[in-house]
Amino acid sequence: MTHEHVIRFKDKHDLDVYAYDASDVVIRYATLFMGFYGRDLETDPRDLAPGKKPRDEEHQKARMGIFPIFGGSVRLSWHDLRDNFIEYTFSFDEIFPDRIIPHPKELDDRIIWENPFFLSRTPGIILEIINRTLNIYTIVDIGLLVLGTNDEVECFTHRAKIFTREF
């Protein structure tokens, strides 16, 4: 019987929020209270986030800060393209009940499972708002043996969509 390898969230995670075709985005989570693409005054014109471009995902990282696993409810609010207000509250425990971070199974034989250093980098969660849609991704750096070597290691960043909700 083959041993199935899994990567799990442990005691902390990183986080980031990206918005496209939305404005007045606010996130409340653990100690974080942050807003962007907002108006200073009600009379100001909307600061609408640009639409998502095909290469935007390449630049998405989780860099807002390290949070304890899982630090309470996540409260998001924003305005869609038509300026409708959307609010959603959820828990990462609901999204990740087993705390597993997906990884490409075809790389199992190259992942350095026995050396925790190569799996100890803090995994991230990306919240992506596109107009009336919320997508949640995991992003994790994995140490891989370079093909054809016994000791060279390369860092592979894996991003996976975990959750989508339309409003």
PDB file of C-alpha atoms in Angstrom:
ATOM      1  CA  MET A   1       0.000   0.000   0.000  1.00  0.00           C
ATOM      2  CA  THR A   2       1.385   3.381  -1.009  1.00  0.00           C
ATOM      3  CA  HIS A   3       1.632   6.126   1.584  1.00  0.00           C
ATOM      4  CA  GLU A   4      -0.426   9.158   0.568  1.00  0.00           C
ATOM      5  CA  HIS A   5       1.416  12.401   1.187  1.00  0.00           C
ATOM      6  CA  VAL A   6      -0.476  15.537   2.161  1.00  0.00           C
ATOM      7  CA  ILE A   7       0.481  19.109   2.929  1.00  0.00           C
ATOM      8  CA  ARG A   8      -1.503  20.718   5.735  1.00  0.00           C
ATOM      9  CA  PHE A   9      -1.897  24.108   7.277  1.00  0.00           C
ATOM     10  CA  LYS A  10      -0.156  23.955  10.641  1.00  0.00           C
ATOM     11  CA  ASP A  11      -0.106  26.853  13.094  1.00  0.00           C
ATOM     12  CA  LYS A  12      -0.097  29.884  10.754  1.00  0.00           C
ATOM     13  CA  HIS A  13      -0.798  31.126   7.254  1.00  0.00           C
ATOM     14  CA  ASP A  14      -0.239  34.198   5.113  1.00  0.00           C
ATOM     15  CA  LEU A  15      -3.061  36.036   3.362  1.00  0.00           C
ATOM     16  CA  ASP A  16      -3.796  38.491   0.592  1.00  0.00           C
ATOM     17  CA  VAL A  17      -6.818  40.025  -1.124  1.00  0.00           C
ATOM     18  CA  TYR A  18      -7.046  40.968  -4.798  1.00  0.00           C
ATOM     19  CA  ALA A  19      -9.993  42.868  -6.280  1.00  0.00           C
ATOM     20  CA  TYR A  20     -11.059  43.272  -9.902  1.00  0.00           C
ATOM     21  CA  ASP A  21     -14.108  45.133 -11.221  1.00  0.00           C
ATOM     22  CA  ALA A  22     -15.028  46.073  -7.651  1.00  0.00           C
ATOM     23  CA  SER A  23     -14.746  49.025  -5.285  1.00  0.00           C
ATOM     24  CA  ASP A  24     -14.905  49.844  -1.575  1.00  0.00           C
ATOM     25  CA  VAL A  25     -13.341  46.505  -0.609  1.00  0.00           C
ATOM     26  CA  VAL A  26     -13.028  45.883   3.140  1.00  0.00           C
ATOM     27  CA  ILE A  27     -11.663  42.840   4.952  1.00  0.00           C
ATOM     28  CA  ARG A  28     -11.857  42.128   8.673  1.00  0.00           C
ATOM     29  CA  TYR A  29      -9.958  39.092   9.880  1.00  0.00           C
ATOM     30  CA  ALA A  30      -8.103  38.368  13.132  1.00  0.00           C
ATOM     31  CA  THR A  31      -6.214  41.622  13.804  1.00  0.00           C
ATOM     32  CA  LEU A  32      -6.597  42.856  10.219  1.00  0.00           C
ATOM     33  CA  PHE A  33      -8.998  45.626   9.253  1.00  0.00           C
ATOM     34  CA  MET A  34      -8.178  46.937   5.812  1.00  0.00           C
ATOM     35  CA  GLY A  35      -9.926  48.679   2.958  1.00  0.00           C
ATOM     36  CA  PHE A  36      -8.907  49.548  -0.572  1.00  0.00           C
ATOM     37  CA  TYR A  37     -10.398  50.947  -3.746  1.00  0.00           C
ATOM     38  CA  GLY A  38     -12.526  53.096  -1.477  1.00  0.00           C
ATOM     39  CA  ARG A  39     -13.792  56.661  -1.427  1.00  0.00           C
ATOM     40  CA  ASP A  40     -12.568  59.207   1.086  1.00  0.00           C
ATOM     41  CA  LEU A  41     -15.916  61.001   0.953  1.00  0.00           C
ATOM     42  CA  GLU A  42     -19.345  59.781  -0.152  1.00  0.00           C
ATOM     43  CA  THR A  43     -19.328  62.456  -2.832  1.00  0.00           C
ATOM     44  CA  ASP A  44     -16.033  61.248  -4.333  1.00  0.00           C
ATOM     45  CA  PRO A  45     -16.208  59.242  -7.574  1.00  0.00           C
ATOM     46  CA  ARG A  46     -15.787  55.478  -7.240  1.00  0.00           C
ATOM     47  CA  ASP A  47     -12.269  54.090  -7.265  1.00  0.00           C
ATOM     48  CA  LEU A  48     -13.050  51.010  -9.320  1.00  0.00           C
ATOM     49  CA  ALA A  49     -10.418  48.263  -9.428  1.00  0.00           C
ATOM     50  CA  PRO A  50      -9.438  47.385 -13.001  1.00  0.00           C
ATOM     51  CA  GLY A  51     -10.667  44.174 -14.616  1.00  0.00           C
ATOM     52  CA  LYS A  52      -8.606  41.023 -14.310  1.00  0.00           C
ATOM     53  CA  LYS A  53      -6.057  40.391 -17.038  1.00  0.00           C
ATOM     54  CA  PRO A  54      -4.837  36.935 -18.107  1.00  0.00           C
ATOM     55  CA  ARG A  55      -1.384  37.384 -16.527  1.00  0.00           C
ATOM     56  CA  ASP A  56      -2.590  38.803 -13.183  1.00  0.00           C
ATOM     57  CA  GLU A  57      -2.522  35.382 -11.510  1.00  0.00           C
ATOM     58  CA  GLU A  58       1.237  35.130 -12.070  1.00  0.00           C
ATOM     59  CA  HIS A  59       1.713  38.116  -9.764  1.00  0.00           C
ATOM     60  CA  GLN A  60      -0.695  37.104  -7.018  1.00  0.00           C
ATOM     61  CA  LYS A  61       1.145  36.302  -3.796  1.00  0.00           C
ATOM     62  CA  ALA A  62       0.052  36.107  -0.172  1.00  0.00           C
ATOM     63  CA  ARG A  63       1.972  38.863   1.630  1.00  0.00           C
ATOM     64  CA  MET A  64      -0.370  40.713   4.003  1.00  0.00           C
ATOM     65  CA  GLY A  65       1.129  39.138   7.076  1.00  0.00           C
ATOM     66  CA  ILE A  66       1.239  35.978   9.110  1.00  0.00           C
ATOM     67  CA  PHE A  67      -1.950  35.002  10.930  1.00  0.00           C
ATOM     68  CA  PRO A  68      -2.633  32.233  13.438  1.00  0.00           C
ATOM     69  CA  ILE A  69      -4.486  29.267  11.998  1.00  0.00           C
ATOM     70  CA  PHE A  70      -7.455  30.046  11.477  1.00  0.00           C
ATOM     71  CA  GLY A  71      -7.922  33.422  13.150  1.00  0.00           C
ATOM     72  CA  GLY A  72     -11.714  33.634  13.421  1.00  0.00           C
ATOM     73  CA  SER A  73     -14.349  34.844  11.000  1.00  0.00           C
ATOM     74  CA  VAL A  74     -13.464  36.529   7.736  1.00  0.00           C
ATOM     75  CA  ARG A  75     -15.758  39.438   6.929  1.00  0.00           C
ATOM     76  CA  LEU A  76     -15.576  40.807   3.394  1.00  0.00           C
ATOM     77  CA  SER A  77     -17.582  43.606   1.864  1.00  0.00           C
ATOM     78  CA  TRP A  78     -17.377  45.366  -1.480  1.00  0.00           C
ATOM     79  CA  HIS A  79     -19.373  47.009  -4.259  1.00  0.00           C
ATOM     80  CA  ASP A  80     -19.740  45.245  -7.599  1.00  0.00           C
ATOM     81  CA  LEU A  81     -19.511  46.869 -11.039  1.00  0.00           C
ATOM     82  CA  ARG A  82     -23.063  48.237 -10.723  1.00  0.00           C
ATOM     83  CA  ASP A  83     -22.257  49.634  -7.255  1.00  0.00           C
ATOM     84  CA  ASN A  84     -24.365  47.001  -5.433  1.00  0.00           C
ATOM     85  CA  PHE A  85     -23.164  46.319  -1.897  1.00  0.00           C
ATOM     86  CA  ILE A  86     -22.060  42.719  -1.171  1.00  0.00           C
ATOM     87  CA  GLU A  87     -21.134  41.370   2.240  1.00  0.00           C
ATOM     88  CA  TYR A  88     -20.006  37.853   3.137  1.00  0.00           C
ATOM     89  CA  THR A  89     -18.811  36.316   6.401  1.00  0.00           C
ATOM     90  CA  PHE A  90     -17.208  32.888   6.588  1.00  0.00           C
ATOM     91  CA  SER A  91     -14.585  30.883   8.436  1.00  0.00           C
ATOM     92  CA  PHE A  92     -11.503  29.253   6.935  1.00  0.00           C
ATOM     93  CA  ASP A  93     -12.422  26.199   9.026  1.00  0.00           C
ATOM     94  CA  GLU A  94     -15.473  25.831   6.731  1.00  0.00           C
ATOM     95  CA  ILE A  95     -13.373  26.153   3.578  1.00  0.00           C
ATOM     96  CA  PHE A  96     -10.537  23.905   4.808  1.00  0.00           C
ATOM     97  CA  PRO A  97     -12.172  21.435   7.240  1.00  0.00           C
ATOM     98  CA  ASP A  98      -9.231  19.010   7.077  1.00  0.00           C
ATOM     99  CA  ARG A  99      -6.624  21.803   6.649  1.00  0.00           C
ATOM    100  CA  ILE A 100      -5.206  20.104   3.552  1.00  0.00           C
ATOM    101  CA  ILE A 101      -3.400  22.210   0.961  1.00  0.00           C
ATOM    102  CA  PRO A 102      -3.687  20.638  -2.512  1.00  0.00           C
ATOM    103  CA  HIS A 103      -0.497  19.849  -4.384  1.00  0.00           C
ATOM    104  CA  PRO A 104       0.216  18.151  -7.728  1.00  0.00           C
ATOM    105  CA  LYS A 105       0.301  14.412  -6.941  1.00  0.00           C
ATOM    106  CA  GLU A 106       2.514  13.800  -9.973  1.00  0.00           C
ATOM    107  CA  LEU A 107       5.314  15.595  -8.084  1.00  0.00           C
ATOM    108  CA  ASP A 108       5.106  13.368  -4.963  1.00  0.00           C
ATOM    109  CA  ASP A 109       8.280  11.490  -5.891  1.00  0.00           C
ATOM    110  CA  ARG A 110      10.234  14.783  -6.214  1.00  0.00           C
ATOM    111  CA  ILE A 111       8.965  16.498  -3.047  1.00  0.00           C
ATOM    112  CA  ILE A 112      11.422  16.265  -0.185  1.00  0.00           C
ATOM    113  CA  TRP A 113       8.962  14.908   2.395  1.00  0.00           C
ATOM    114  CA  GLU A 114      11.541  13.802   4.945  1.00  0.00           C
ATOM    115  CA  ASN A 115      13.085  17.276   5.307  1.00  0.00           C
ATOM    116  CA  PRO A 116      10.510  19.568   6.955  1.00  0.00           C
ATOM    117  CA  PHE A 117      12.513  22.661   5.946  1.00  0.00           C
ATOM    118  CA  PHE A 118      11.286  22.286   2.373  1.00  0.00           C
ATOM    119  CA  LEU A 119       7.661  22.201   3.473  1.00  0.00           C
ATOM    120  CA  SER A 120       7.923  24.705   6.325  1.00  0.00           C
ATOM    121  CA  ARG A 121       7.439  27.891   4.361  1.00  0.00           C
ATOM    122  CA  THR A 122       4.238  29.559   5.470  1.00  0.00           C
ATOM    123  CA  PRO A 123       1.394  28.648   3.098  1.00  0.00           C
ATOM    124  CA  GLY A 124      -0.856  31.404   1.858  1.00  0.00           C
ATOM    125  CA  ILE A 125      -4.519  31.997   1.188  1.00  0.00           C
ATOM    126  CA  ILE A 126      -5.567  34.343  -1.600  1.00  0.00           C
ATOM    127  CA  LEU A 127      -9.019  35.927  -1.606  1.00  0.00           C
ATOM    128  CA  GLU A 128      -9.910  37.124  -5.099  1.00  0.00           C
ATOM    129  CA  ILE A 129     -12.937  39.322  -5.718  1.00  0.00           C
ATOM    130  CA  ILE A 130     -14.091  39.711  -9.319  1.00  0.00           C
ATOM    131  CA  ASN A 131     -17.243  41.825  -9.554  1.00  0.00           C
ATOM    132  CA  ARG A 132     -19.819  39.515  -7.871  1.00  0.00           C
ATOM    133  CA  THR A 133     -17.575  36.457  -7.414  1.00  0.00           C
ATOM    134  CA  LEU A 134     -15.297  35.415  -4.565  1.00  0.00           C
ATOM    135  CA  ASN A 135     -12.550  32.883  -5.337  1.00  0.00           C
ATOM    136  CA  ILE A 136     -10.307  31.403  -2.662  1.00  0.00           C
ATOM    137  CA  TYR A 137      -6.923  29.926  -3.555  1.00  0.00           C
ATOM    138  CA  THR A 138      -4.091  28.306  -1.653  1.00  0.00           C
ATOM    139  CA  ILE A 139      -0.515  29.092  -2.551  1.00  0.00           C
ATOM    140  CA  VAL A 140       2.420  27.113  -1.224  1.00  0.00           C
ATOM    141  CA  ASP A 141       6.138  26.878  -1.993  1.00  0.00           C
ATOM    142  CA  ILE A 142       7.383  23.296  -2.240  1.00  0.00           C
ATOM    143  CA  GLY A 143      10.990  22.091  -2.357  1.00  0.00           C
ATOM    144  CA  LEU A 144      11.522  19.688  -5.271  1.00  0.00           C
ATOM    145  CA  LEU A 145      14.529  17.625  -6.267  1.00  0.00           C
ATOM    146  CA  VAL A 146      15.804  18.729  -9.663  1.00  0.00           C
ATOM    147  CA  LEU A 147      15.306  15.918 -12.176  1.00  0.00           C
ATOM    148  CA  GLY A 148      18.495  13.953 -12.821  1.00  0.00           C
ATOM    149  CA  THR A 149      20.154  14.984  -9.536  1.00  0.00           C
ATOM    150  CA  ASN A 150      20.210  13.603  -6.007  1.00  0.00           C
ATOM    151  CA  ASP A 151      20.792  16.808  -4.101  1.00  0.00           C
ATOM    152  CA  GLU A 152      19.827  19.882  -6.134  1.00  0.00           C
ATOM    153  CA  VAL A 153      16.604  21.501  -4.987  1.00  0.00           C
ATOM    154  CA  GLU A 154      14.316  23.946  -6.730  1.00  0.00           C
ATOM    155  CA  CYS A 155      11.402  25.885  -5.291  1.00  0.00           C
ATOM    156  CA  PHE A 156       8.058  25.257  -6.939  1.00  0.00           C
ATOM    157  CA  THR A 157       5.108  27.546  -6.176  1.00  0.00           C
ATOM    158  CA  HIS A 158       1.744  25.823  -6.445  1.00  0.00           C
ATOM    159  CA  ARG A 159      -1.551  27.708  -6.569  1.00  0.00           C
ATOM    160  CA  ALA A 160      -4.929  25.951  -6.429  1.00  0.00           C
ATOM    161  CA  LYS A 161      -8.509  27.224  -6.495  1.00  0.00           C
ATOM    162  CA  ILE A 162     -10.377  25.821  -3.502  1.00  0.00           C
ATOM    163  CA  PHE A 163     -13.655  27.714  -3.389  1.00  0.00           C
ATOM    164  CA  THR A 164     -15.889  29.902  -5.577  1.00  0.00           C
ATOM    165  CA  ARG A 165     -19.045  31.741  -4.614  1.00  0.00           C
ATOM    166  CA  GLU A 166     -21.231  33.870  -6.879  1.00  0.00           C
ATOM    167  CA  PHE A 167     -23.343  36.619  -5.285  1.00  0.00           C
TER     168      PHE A 167
END
